[in-house]
Coordinates of C-alpha atoms in Angstrom, one line a residue:
X1 CA 0.3 -24.3 -18.3
X2 CA 1.5 -26.5 -21.3
X3 CA 4.1 -23.8 -22.1
X4 CA 5.4 -23.6 -18.8
X5 CA 5.8 -27.7 -19.1
X6 CA 7.2 -27.6 -22.5
X7 CA 10.0 -25.1 -21.3
X8 CA 10.6 -27.1 -18.3
X9 CA 11.3 -30.1 -20.7
X10 CA 13.1 -28.1 -23.1
X11 CA 15.6 -27.1 -20.4
X12 CA 15.8 -30.6 -18.8
X13 CA 16.8 -31.9 -22.1
X14 CA 19.6 -29.4 -22.8
X15 CA 20.6 -29.8 -19.0
X16 CA 20.9 -33.7 -19.9
X17 CA 22.7 -32.9 -23.0
X18 CA 25.1 -30.6 -21.3
X19 CA 25.6 -33.0 -18.0
X20 CA 26.5 -36.2 -19.9
X21 CA 29.3 -37.0 -21.6
X22 CA 27.9 -37.7 -25.5
X23 CA 31.0 -38.5 -27.2
X24 CA 34.0 -38.7 -25.1
X25 CA 35.5 -40.5 -22.0
X26 CA 36.3 -39.3 -18.5
X27 CA 39.8 -38.0 -17.5
X28 CA 39.9 -41.4 -15.6
X29 CA 37.8 -43.7 -17.9
X30 CA 34.6 -43.8 -20.0
X31 CA 31.3 -44.3 -19.6
X32 CA 29.3 -47.0 -21.6
X33 CA 25.8 -46.2 -23.6
X34 CA 23.6 -48.0 -21.1
X35 CA 25.1 -45.6 -18.6
X36 CA 24.7 -42.5 -20.3
X37 CA 21.5 -43.0 -21.4
X38 CA 20.2 -44.0 -17.4
X39 CA 22.3 -40.9 -16.5
X40 CA 20.2 -38.7 -19.1
X41 CA 17.1 -40.1 -18.1
X42 CA 17.8 -39.3 -14.7
X43 CA 19.0 -35.7 -15.3
X44 CA 16.4 -34.8 -17.6
X45 CA 13.4 -36.0 -15.0
X46 CA 15.0 -34.2 -12.1
X47 CA 15.4 -31.0 -14.1
X48 CA 12.0 -31.3 -15.4
X49 CA 10.3 -31.4 -12.2
X50 CA 12.8 -28.9 -10.6
X51 CA 12.5 -26.4 -13.3
X52 CA 8.8 -26.7 -13.6
X53 CA 8.7 -26.0 -10.0
X54 CA 10.7 -23.4 -10.2
X55 CA 8.6 -21.6 -12.8
X56 CA 5.2 -22.7 -11.6
X57 CA 6.4 -21.1 -7.8
X58 CA 8.2 -18.1 -9.2
X59 CA 5.9 -17.1 -12.2
X60 CA 8.8 -15.7 -14.0
X61 CA 8.5 -15.3 -17.3
X62 CA 9.7 -17.7 -20.0
X63 CA 11.8 -15.1 -22.3
X64 CA 15.1 -17.1 -23.0
X65 CA 17.2 -14.7 -21.1
X66 CA 15.8 -16.0 -18.0
X67 CA 17.6 -19.1 -18.4
X68 CA 21.0 -18.5 -19.7
X69 CA 22.8 -18.4 -15.9
X70 CA 21.4 -21.8 -15.6
X71 CA 22.7 -22.9 -18.9
X72 CA 26.1 -21.5 -18.1
X73 CA 26.4 -23.3 -14.7
X74 CA 25.4 -26.9 -16.9
X75 CA 27.9 -26.3 -19.4
X76 CA 30.5 -25.7 -17.1
X77 CA 29.5 -28.6 -14.9
X78 CA 29.5 -30.6 -18.5
X79 CA 33.1 -29.3 -19.7
X80 CA 34.2 -30.9 -16.1
X81 CA 32.7 -34.3 -16.4
X82 CA 34.1 -34.6 -20.0
X83 CA 37.0 -34.3 -22.4
X84 CA 38.6 -33.4 -25.6
X85 CA 36.5 -31.9 -28.6
X86 CA 33.3 -32.2 -26.8
X87 CA 34.7 -30.8 -23.6
X88 CA 35.8 -27.4 -25.8
X89 CA 32.3 -27.0 -27.3
X90 CA 30.8 -27.1 -23.7
X91 CA 33.7 -24.8 -22.4
X92 CA 32.6 -22.4 -25.5
X93 CA 29.0 -22.4 -24.2
X94 CA 29.8 -22.0 -20.7
X95 CA 31.9 -18.9 -21.7
X96 CA 29.0 -17.6 -23.6
X97 CA 26.8 -18.1 -20.8
X98 CA 29.1 -16.0 -18.7
X99 CA 29.4 -13.9 -21.2
X100 CA 25.4 -12.8 -21.3
X101 CA 25.4 -13.0 -17.5
X102 CA 28.1 -10.2 -17.5
X103 CA 26.1 -8.2 -20.1
X104 CA 22.9 -8.9 -18.1
X105 CA 24.1 -7.6 -15.0
X106 CA 26.0 -4.4 -16.5
X107 CA 22.9 -3.4 -18.4
X108 CA 22.4 -0.6 -15.8
X109 CA 25.6 1.1 -16.7
X110 CA 25.1 1.1 -20.5
X111 CA 21.3 1.5 -21.2
X112 CA 20.8 4.7 -18.5
X113 CA 20.3 6.6 -22.2
X114 CA 17.5 4.3 -23.0
X115 CA 16.0 4.3 -20.0
X116 CA 16.2 8.3 -20.0
X117 CA 14.5 8.4 -23.3
X118 CA 11.9 6.1 -22.9
X119 CA 10.8 8.1 -19.8
X120 CA 10.9 11.6 -21.4
X121 CA 8.1 14.0 -20.2
X122 CA 6.4 17.0 -21.9
X123 CA 7.9 20.0 -19.8
X124 CA 5.2 22.8 -18.5
X125 CA 5.2 25.3 -15.9
X126 CA 2.6 25.3 -14.0
X127 CA -0.7 23.0 -13.0
X128 CA -3.8 24.2 -14.6
X129 CA -5.9 26.2 -11.8
X130 CA -8.1 23.7 -9.7
X131 CA -12.1 24.3 -10.5
X132 CA -13.2 25.6 -7.0
X133 CA -16.7 24.5 -7.9
X134 CA -15.2 20.7 -7.4
X135 CA -14.0 18.6 -4.5
X136 CA -10.5 17.4 -4.8
X137 CA -10.2 13.3 -4.2
X138 CA -8.5 14.2 -0.6
X139 CA -9.5 11.1 1.3
X140 CA -6.3 9.4 2.1
X141 CA -6.3 5.5 1.6
X142 CA -5.5 5.1 5.1
X143 CA -8.6 6.5 6.6
X144 CA -10.7 5.0 4.3
X145 CA -9.5 1.7 5.0
X146 CA -10.3 2.0 8.9
X147 CA -13.7 2.9 7.9
X148 CA -13.8 -0.6 5.5
X149 CA -12.4 -2.2 8.7
X150 CA -15.1 -0.8 10.9
X151 CA -18.1 -1.8 8.1
X152 CA -16.2 -5.4 8.0
X153 CA -19.3 -6.5 9.8
X154 CA -21.4 -6.4 6.2
X155 CA -19.6 -9.5 5.0
X156 CA -20.9 -13.0 4.9
X157 CA -18.8 -15.3 7.1
X158 CA -16.4 -12.7 8.1
X159 CA -14.3 -15.3 9.9
X160 CA -13.2 -16.7 6.3
X161 CA -11.5 -13.5 4.8
X162 CA -9.8 -9.9 5.4
X163 CA -9.6 -6.7 3.2
X164 CA -7.3 -6.9 0.6
X165 CA -5.9 -3.6 -1.5
X166 CA -7.3 -0.4 -2.0
X167 CA -7.5 1.1 -5.6
X168 CA -8.6 4.6 -5.9
X169 CA -10.9 4.9 -9.2
X170 CA -14.0 6.7 -10.8
X171 CA -16.7 4.5 -11.1
X172 CA -20.2 6.3 -12.7
X173 CA -18.8 9.9 -12.5
X174 CA -18.0 9.7 -8.9
X175 CA -14.8 9.1 -6.9
X176 CA -13.9 6.5 -5.0
X177 CA -11.9 3.4 -3.3
X178 CA -12.7 0.1 -3.6
X179 CA -11.0 -2.7 -1.7
X180 CA -11.6 -6.7 -2.7
X181 CA -12.6 -9.3 0.3
X182 CA -9.5 -11.6 0.4
X183 CA -9.0 -15.0 1.8
X184 CA -7.7 -14.9 5.0
X185 CA -5.5 -18.0 4.5
X186 CA -5.3 -21.3 2.5
X187 CA -7.7 -23.2 4.6
X188 CA -10.1 -20.4 4.2
X189 CA -9.5 -20.5 0.4
X190 CA -10.0 -24.6 0.4
X191 CA -13.2 -24.2 2.1
X192 CA -14.8 -20.7 0.6
X193 CA -14.0 -21.6 -3.3
X194 CA -15.0 -17.5 -4.0
X195 CA -14.9 -14.2 -2.1
X196 CA -18.2 -12.7 -1.8
X197 CA -17.3 -9.6 -3.1
X198 CA -15.8 -5.8 -2.6
X199 CA -16.1 -2.6 -0.6
X200 CA -16.5 1.0 -2.3
X201 CA -16.5 4.2 -0.1
X202 CA -16.1 8.0 -1.4
X203 CA -12.7 9.5 -1.8
X204 CA -14.3 13.0 -1.7
X205 CA -16.7 12.8 1.0
X206 CA -15.1 11.9 4.6
X207 CA -18.4 11.4 6.3
X208 CA -19.6 9.0 3.4
X209 CA -20.2 5.6 5.1
X210 CA -18.8 2.0 2.9
X211 CA -20.8 0.0 0.9
X212 CA -20.1 -3.7 0.6
X213 CA -21.1 -4.9 -3.1
X214 CA -21.9 -8.7 -3.2
X215 CA -20.3 -10.1 -6.3
X216 CA -18.4 -13.5 -5.9
X217 CA -14.8 -13.4 -6.8
X218 CA -13.2 -16.6 -7.6
X219 CA -9.7 -15.4 -9.4
X220 CA -8.1 -13.2 -6.8
X221 CA -4.2 -12.5 -5.4
X222 CA -5.2 -14.4 -2.2
X223 CA -6.5 -17.7 -4.1
X224 CA -3.8 -20.4 -4.3
X225 CA -2.9 -22.7 -7.1
X226 CA -4.5 -21.8 -10.4
X227 CA -7.1 -20.0 -8.8
X228 CA -4.7 -16.9 -7.9
X229 CA -5.3 -14.6 -10.3
X230 CA -1.5 -13.9 -10.5
X231 CA -0.9 -17.2 -11.6
X232 CA -3.7 -17.2 -13.4
X233 CA -2.4 -14.4 -15.8
X234 CA 0.8 -15.9 -16.4
X235 CA 0.1 -19.1 -17.3
X236 CA -2.0 -17.6 -20.2
X237 CA 0.7 -15.3 -21.0
X238 CA 3.8 -17.1 -20.8
X239 CA 6.1 -14.3 -22.4
X240 CA 4.8 -11.4 -21.0
X241 CA 6.7 -9.2 -19.1
X242 CA 4.9 -8.0 -16.1
X243 CA 5.8 -5.1 -13.5
X244 CA 3.5 -3.8 -10.5
X245 CA 1.2 -5.5 -8.7
X246 CA -2.6 -6.4 -10.2
X247 CA -5.0 -3.8 -9.4
X248 CA -8.9 -4.2 -9.2
X249 CA -11.0 -2.2 -11.4
X250 CA -14.9 -1.9 -11.5
X251 CA -17.0 -1.2 -14.2
X252 CA -19.7 0.9 -14.4
X253 CA -22.2 -2.3 -14.1
X254 CA -20.1 -3.4 -11.0
X255 CA -18.4 -6.1 -12.6
X256 CA -14.9 -7.0 -10.6
X257 CA -11.7 -6.9 -13.0
X258 CA -8.2 -7.5 -12.2
X259 CA -5.6 -5.5 -14.5
X260 CA -2.0 -5.8 -14.6
X261 CA 0.7 -3.9 -16.7
X262 CA 3.0 -5.6 -19.4
X263 CA 5.4 -4.2 -21.3
X264 CA 9.5 -4.7 -22.2
X265 CA 12.7 -4.5 -21.1
X266 CA 14.9 -1.5 -22.1
X267 CA 17.6 -4.1 -22.7
X268 CA 19.0 -7.1 -21.3
X269 CA 16.0 -7.7 -18.9
X270 CA 16.9 -4.2 -17.0
X271 CA 14.4 -1.6 -17.0
X272 CA 10.7 -1.3 -18.2
X273 CA 8.7 0.0 -20.9
X274 CA 4.9 -0.4 -20.8
X275 CA 2.8 -1.9 -23.3
X276 CA -0.6 -2.9 -22.1
X277 CA -2.6 -4.7 -19.7
X278 CA -4.1 -8.0 -19.2
X279 CA -7.2 -8.1 -17.9
X280 CA -9.1 -10.9 -15.8
X281 CA -12.8 -10.9 -14.9
X282 CA -12.7 -12.1 -11.1
X283 CA -15.8 -13.9 -11.4
X284 CA -15.4 -15.8 -14.6
X285 CA -11.9 -16.0 -15.3
X286 CA -12.2 -14.5 -19.0
X287 CA -8.8 -13.0 -19.7
X288 CA -7.8 -10.5 -22.3
X289 CA -4.9 -8.6 -23.4
X290 CA -5.2 -5.0 -24.8
X291 CA -2.1 -2.6 -25.7
X292 CA -2.4 0.7 -23.9
X293 CA -3.6 2.5 -26.9
X294 CA -6.8 -0.1 -26.6
X295 CA -7.6 -0.3 -23.1
X296 CA -11.2 -0.2 -22.5
X297 CA -12.3 3.7 -20.9
X298 CA -13.7 2.2 -17.2
X299 CA -10.2 1.3 -16.4
X300 CA -8.5 4.4 -14.7
X301 CA -4.9 3.0 -13.8
X302 CA -3.8 0.9 -16.7
X303 CA -0.2 2.4 -16.0
X304 CA 0.8 0.7 -12.9
X305 CA 2.2 2.7 -9.9
X306 CA 5.2 0.9 -9.8
X307 CA 6.0 1.7 -13.8
X308 CA 5.2 5.4 -12.9
X309 CA 7.7 5.4 -10.3
X310 CA 10.4 3.7 -12.2
X311 CA 9.9 6.0 -15.2
X312 CA 10.0 9.2 -12.5
X313 CA 13.2 7.7 -11.8
X314 CA 14.7 6.9 -15.1
X315 CA 13.4 10.6 -16.1
X316 CA 15.2 12.3 -12.6
X317 CA 18.1 10.3 -12.2
X318 CA 19.3 9.7 -16.1
X319 CA 19.2 13.0 -17.6
X320 CA 23.0 12.6 -18.1
X321 CA 23.6 9.2 -18.2
X322 CA 24.7 6.4 -15.4
X323 CA 28.1 8.0 -14.1
X324 CA 26.7 11.1 -13.4
X325 CA 24.7 9.5 -10.6
X326 CA 27.6 8.5 -9.1
X327 CA 30.0 11.4 -9.7
X328 CA 28.8 14.9 -10.2
X329 CA 25.1 14.5 -9.8
X330 CA 24.0 17.2 -12.5
X331 CA 20.7 18.2 -12.8
X332 CA 19.9 15.0 -11.5
X333 CA 16.1 15.6 -9.4
X334 CA 15.4 12.6 -7.1
X335 CA 11.9 11.5 -6.7
X336 CA 9.7 11.9 -3.5
X337 CA 8.9 8.8 -1.4
X338 CA 6.0 10.5 0.3
X339 CA 3.4 9.1 -2.4
X340 CA 0.8 6.6 -1.2
X341 CA 1.1 3.8 -3.9
X342 CA 4.8 2.8 -4.7
X343 CA 5.8 6.3 -4.1
X344 CA 3.5 8.1 -6.4
X345 CA -0.2 9.6 -5.3
X346 CA -3.3 9.0 -7.5
X347 CA -5.1 12.4 -8.2
X348 CA -7.7 13.2 -10.6
X349 CA -8.6 16.3 -12.5
X350 CA -11.8 18.5 -13.7
X351 CA -12.9 16.0 -16.3
X352 CA -12.0 12.7 -14.3
X353 CA -8.9 11.5 -15.7
X354 CA -6.6 9.9 -13.2
X355 CA -2.9 11.2 -12.8
X356 CA 0.0 9.9 -10.6
X357 CA 1.5 12.8 -8.7
X358 CA 5.1 13.1 -8.1
X359 CA 7.4 15.8 -6.6
X360 CA 11.1 15.8 -7.3
X361 CA 13.6 17.2 -5.1
X362 CA 17.6 17.9 -4.9
X363 CA 19.8 14.6 -4.2
X364 CA 21.4 17.2 -1.5
X365 CA 20.9 16.2 1.9
X366 CA 19.0 18.6 4.4
X367 CA 17.3 20.4 1.1
X368 CA 13.7 20.6 1.1
X369 CA 12.9 22.9 -2.0
X370 CA 11.2 21.1 -4.8
X371 CA 12.8 21.2 -7.9
X372 CA 9.7 20.3 -9.9
X373 CA 6.5 18.2 -9.9
X374 CA 5.2 15.5 -12.7
X375 CA 1.7 14.1 -13.4
X376 CA 1.4 11.0 -15.6
X377 CA -1.8 10.1 -17.1
X378 CA -2.8 6.9 -15.5
X379 CA -4.6 5.6 -18.6
X380 CA -2.3 6.1 -21.1
X381 CA 1.4 6.7 -19.7
X382 CA 1.9 10.4 -21.1
X383 CA 3.7 12.5 -18.7
X384 CA 4.2 16.3 -18.4
X385 CA 7.1 17.8 -15.9
X386 CA 6.1 21.1 -14.1
X387 CA 9.1 23.1 -13.4
X388 CA 7.2 25.5 -11.1
X389 CA 7.6 29.3 -11.4
X390 CA 11.7 30.5 -11.8
X391 CA 11.3 33.5 -9.3
X392 CA 10.2 30.9 -6.4
X393 CA 11.3 28.3 -4.1
X394 CA 8.7 25.5 -3.6
X395 CA 8.5 23.5 -0.5
X396 CA 8.5 19.9 -1.1
X397 CA 6.1 17.1 0.1
X398 CA 8.1 16.2 2.8
X399 CA 8.3 19.8 4.0
X400 CA 4.3 20.3 3.6
X401 CA 4.2 16.8 6.2
X402 CA 6.6 18.8 8.7
X403 CA 4.6 22.0 8.4
X404 CA 1.6 19.9 9.4
X405 CA 3.3 17.8 12.4
X406 CA 4.5 21.3 14.0
X407 CA 1.4 22.4 13.6
X408 CA -0.4 19.9 15.2
X409 CA 2.5 19.1 17.7
X410 CA 0.5 18.7 20.9
X411 CA -2.5 16.8 19.5
X412 CA 0.0 14.2 18.1
X413 CA -1.6 14.1 14.5
X414 CA -0.1 13.8 11.2
X415 CA -0.3 14.8 7.8
X416 CA -1.1 12.1 5.0
X417 CA -1.0 12.1 1.0
X418 CA 0.1 15.7 0.3
X419 CA -0.9 16.7 -3.0
X420 CA 0.2 19.6 -5.1
X421 CA -2.9 22.1 -6.8
X422 CA -3.3 25.0 -8.2
X423 CA -5.6 27.2 -5.5
X424 CA -6.7 30.5 -6.8
X425 CA -3.5 31.1 -8.7
X426 CA -1.4 30.2 -5.9
X427 CA 0.6 26.7 -5.8
X428 CA -0.1 24.8 -2.6
X429 CA -0.3 21.6 -1.0
X430 CA -3.5 20.0 0.3
X431 CA -2.9 17.6 3.2
X432 CA -5.2 15.5 5.1
X433 CA -4.5 15.1 9.0
X434 CA -5.2 12.3 10.5
X435 CA -5.1 11.6 14.4
X436 CA -2.7 8.6 16.1
X437 CA -5.6 6.1 15.2
X438 CA -5.7 6.9 11.4
X439 CA -8.8 8.9 11.9
X440 CA -9.2 12.0 9.4
X441 CA -9.5 15.0 11.4
X442 CA -8.8 18.0 9.5
X443 CA -7.9 19.4 6.1
X444 CA -4.4 21.8 5.9
X445 CA -3.6 24.0 3.4
X446 CA -0.6 25.9 2.7
X447 CA 1.3 27.8 0.1
X448 CA 4.2 25.8 -1.4
X449 CA 5.9 29.3 -1.9
X450 CA 5.2 30.8 1.5
X451 CA 4.9 28.2 4.5
X452 CA 3.3 31.6 6.5
X453 CA 0.4 31.3 4.1
X454 CA -1.8 28.3 5.5
X455 CA -5.3 27.3 7.1
X456 CA -7.2 24.1 8.5
X457 CA -10.7 23.1 7.8
X458 CA -12.9 20.6 8.6
X459 CA -13.6 19.5 5.2
X460 CA -11.6 20.2 1.8
X461 CA -14.7 23.1 1.0
X462 CA -14.1 24.7 4.7
X463 CA -10.5 24.6 4.0
X464 CA -10.6 26.0 0.6
X465 CA -13.2 28.9 1.7
X466 CA -10.5 29.9 4.3
X467 CA -7.4 29.6 2.0
X468 CA -9.4 32.1 -0.2
X469 CA -10.0 34.8 2.3
X470 CA -6.1 34.2 3.3
X471 CA -5.0 34.6 0.0
X472 CA -7.1 37.6 -0.5
X473 CA -5.7 39.9 2.3
X474 CA -2.2 38.7 2.5
X475 CA -0.6 41.5 0.7
X476 CA 1.6 39.6 -1.6
X477 CA 2.1 40.5 -5.2
X478 CA 2.5 37.0 -6.1
X479 CA -0.9 36.0 -4.7
X480 CA -4.0 37.4 -6.0
X481 CA -6.5 34.7 -5.0
X482 CA -7.7 33.8 -8.2
X483 CA -7.5 30.8 -10.5
X484 CA -8.2 33.1 -13.5
X485 CA -6.2 36.0 -11.8
X486 CA -8.9 38.0 -13.4
X487 CA -10.0 41.1 -11.3
X488 CA -13.5 43.1 -12.4
X489 CA -15.0 46.1 -11.1
X490 CA -18.9 46.9 -10.8
X491 CA -21.5 48.2 -8.5
X492 CA -25.0 47.7 -7.1
X493 CA -27.8 47.7 -4.6
X494 CA -27.3 45.4 -1.6
X495 CA -30.6 43.0 -1.0
X496 CA -29.0 40.7 1.5
X497 CA -25.9 41.0 4.3
X498 CA -24.6 37.8 6.4
X499 CA -21.7 38.3 8.9
X500 CA -19.5 35.9 10.5
X501 CA -16.8 36.2 13.1
X502 CA -13.4 34.7 11.6
X503 CA -11.0 35.3 14.4
X504 CA -9.8 38.7 14.4
X505 CA -11.9 39.9 11.5
X506 CA -15.6 39.7 10.3
X507 CA -16.2 38.0 6.5
X508 CA -19.0 39.9 5.3
X509 CA -21.3 38.1 2.6
X510 CA -23.7 39.9 0.7
X511 CA -26.1 39.7 -2.6
X512 CA -26.6 42.3 -4.9
X513 CA -29.9 43.2 -6.8
X514 CA -28.6 41.7 -9.7
X515 CA -28.6 38.1 -7.6
X516 CA -24.7 37.8 -7.9
X517 CA -23.0 36.9 -4.1
X518 CA -19.6 38.4 -3.1
X519 CA -18.0 37.9 0.2
X520 CA -15.3 40.2 1.7
X521 CA -13.0 40.1 5.0
X522 CA -12.8 43.6 7.2
X523 CA -9.2 43.1 7.2
X524 CA -9.7 44.2 3.2
X525 CA -11.8 46.7 3.7
X526 CA -12.6 47.6 7.2
X527 CA -16.1 49.9 6.5
X528 CA -17.4 46.3 5.1
X529 CA -19.0 45.7 8.9
X530 CA -21.2 48.5 8.5
X531 CA -22.7 46.8 5.2
X532 CA -26.6 46.7 5.7
X533 CA -29.5 46.0 3.0
X534 CA -30.5 49.2 0.8
X535 CA -26.7 50.3 0.7
X536 CA -25.0 51.0 -3.1
X537 CA -21.5 49.6 -3.1
X538 CA -18.8 50.1 -6.0
X539 CA -16.1 47.2 -5.4
X540 CA -13.3 45.1 -7.5
X541 CA -13.5 41.0 -7.1
X542 CA -12.1 38.2 -8.1
X543 CA -14.0 36.6 -11.4
X544 CA -13.7 32.8 -10.7
X545 CA -16.3 29.8 -11.3
X546 CA -17.2 30.0 -7.3
X547 CA -21.1 31.1 -6.0
X548 CA -19.6 33.6 -3.6
X549 CA -17.0 35.6 -5.5
X550 CA -14.0 37.2 -3.3
X551 CA -14.1 41.2 -3.3
X552 CA -10.7 42.8 -3.3
X553 CA -11.6 46.3 -2.0
X554 CA -14.9 47.6 -1.6
X555 CA -16.5 51.4 -1.1
X556 CA -20.0 51.7 0.1
X557 CA -21.1 54.7 -1.6
X558 CA -24.0 55.8 -0.1
X559 CA -22.3 55.4 3.6
X560 CA -21.0 59.0 4.4
X561 CA -18.8 60.0 7.0
X562 CA -21.4 61.6 9.5
X563 CA -23.2 58.4 9.0
X564 CA -20.2 56.2 10.6
X565 CA -19.9 59.2 13.1
X566 CA -23.5 58.5 14.0
X567 CA -23.1 54.8 14.3
X568 CA -20.0 54.7 16.1
X569 CA -21.8 57.2 19.1
X570 CA -24.9 55.0 19.0

């Protein structure tokens, strides 16, 4: 707060010096000393009040580059009010201010290469295969928010509050959405002083119910004056350049913190490069800054979604400089706007590290093929751009959403939060499906390379199981249904058999005497419908980490043609 008043006083003093004629006279007369002093005091007081109010309300950084436009205007007015040498000096100051303003406004033309360099990514071909034993964080935020709103009756004095913004994160090795309870208006803040806590709901289990956690929070986005967490961060860090909204992060003990990403301008108050975070304890106001490399491990989203979205834009647009974005557009890649947070979507890997996902498409209108996709580590900011297979053309996220919409057009269901995974060696879109009221109804998995290969299930696990069956019988040379793409052959004696109908075919699951489990579709091996306990079998299967391994082809060695004929006659 002190620095805000100090800067306001400095700007007010500069305004007084520039506006009040110091040495000379006006063109038609002059000022006496008493009038000059009074004029200076009036200008100083008014400028100090106006500047202080503007700085406090806008919460702009107190970097010197922010005040140059005002200095240029004041110098022009001062030059108009005076004459002689003083007029020339103030005219030069005004001209310098205008020159700096032109530099500021033209910066996007000249710093495009610097932006691209700041956003350079490691290049790879394909995503690492998804571990089939895990459950992807696939509950869409719209559905999670609906569930929290329905559970809002758990909040004391409900009429005072409303649900804040959702944030996905990992708490105690579980992937969850958290959302703070916020004040509904300024009068409720004045009466309530603190909010009672926040909600937590699973990001992997759509059937889980939200849990309200009681933690009184004072420094939050919906508070006012110096209790507003954004203003509180600014007052304690007046020179820092912030980017993106504040985000709620919960440590493993349940303590709530608000964080915000800070960094530096690429040049001339244009562009942004992340450098660290400011973190505020929402309960007691303790505040601390961390550089990116020192951010506490419980913070999942140290890099704001807005900053990642900017980096994606720099990487996709400025590969050949600024003018290429207008003329030619060679090698330009446009980041998708289908993400759930500032055009990016959070996703977790097998180790629980959060990444921001974005797919890139062509600037040409009507093109739905994906040029590539990126994953940015939300904790460190390190990013990888995946080109995809050069032999295949992948459908982008907008195309995946259109496929879902056409599939459920009669029910008026729509897709939300499309995420790209490597399922069983096939690059695929996983799309949660919501009804018109925002409730989760289905999960849809569709191949990015071949939209005809698609399944839907009531849960991610069911959809993955059905997708594996479809891949195993697709007959495509590019699809082998395995994340590891490793096939093995074995044989043994069948101990148990389970059969279930799946459309026009039968899925047969069986247990061998060595206690290993397998599953096979009658579409792949028609004679599998005759499998029974005690049979000896020989088969090729896909060696994955799943409990039931997918069989590619199966021979029942204990079953001869005569036995088949007898069973058919019966």
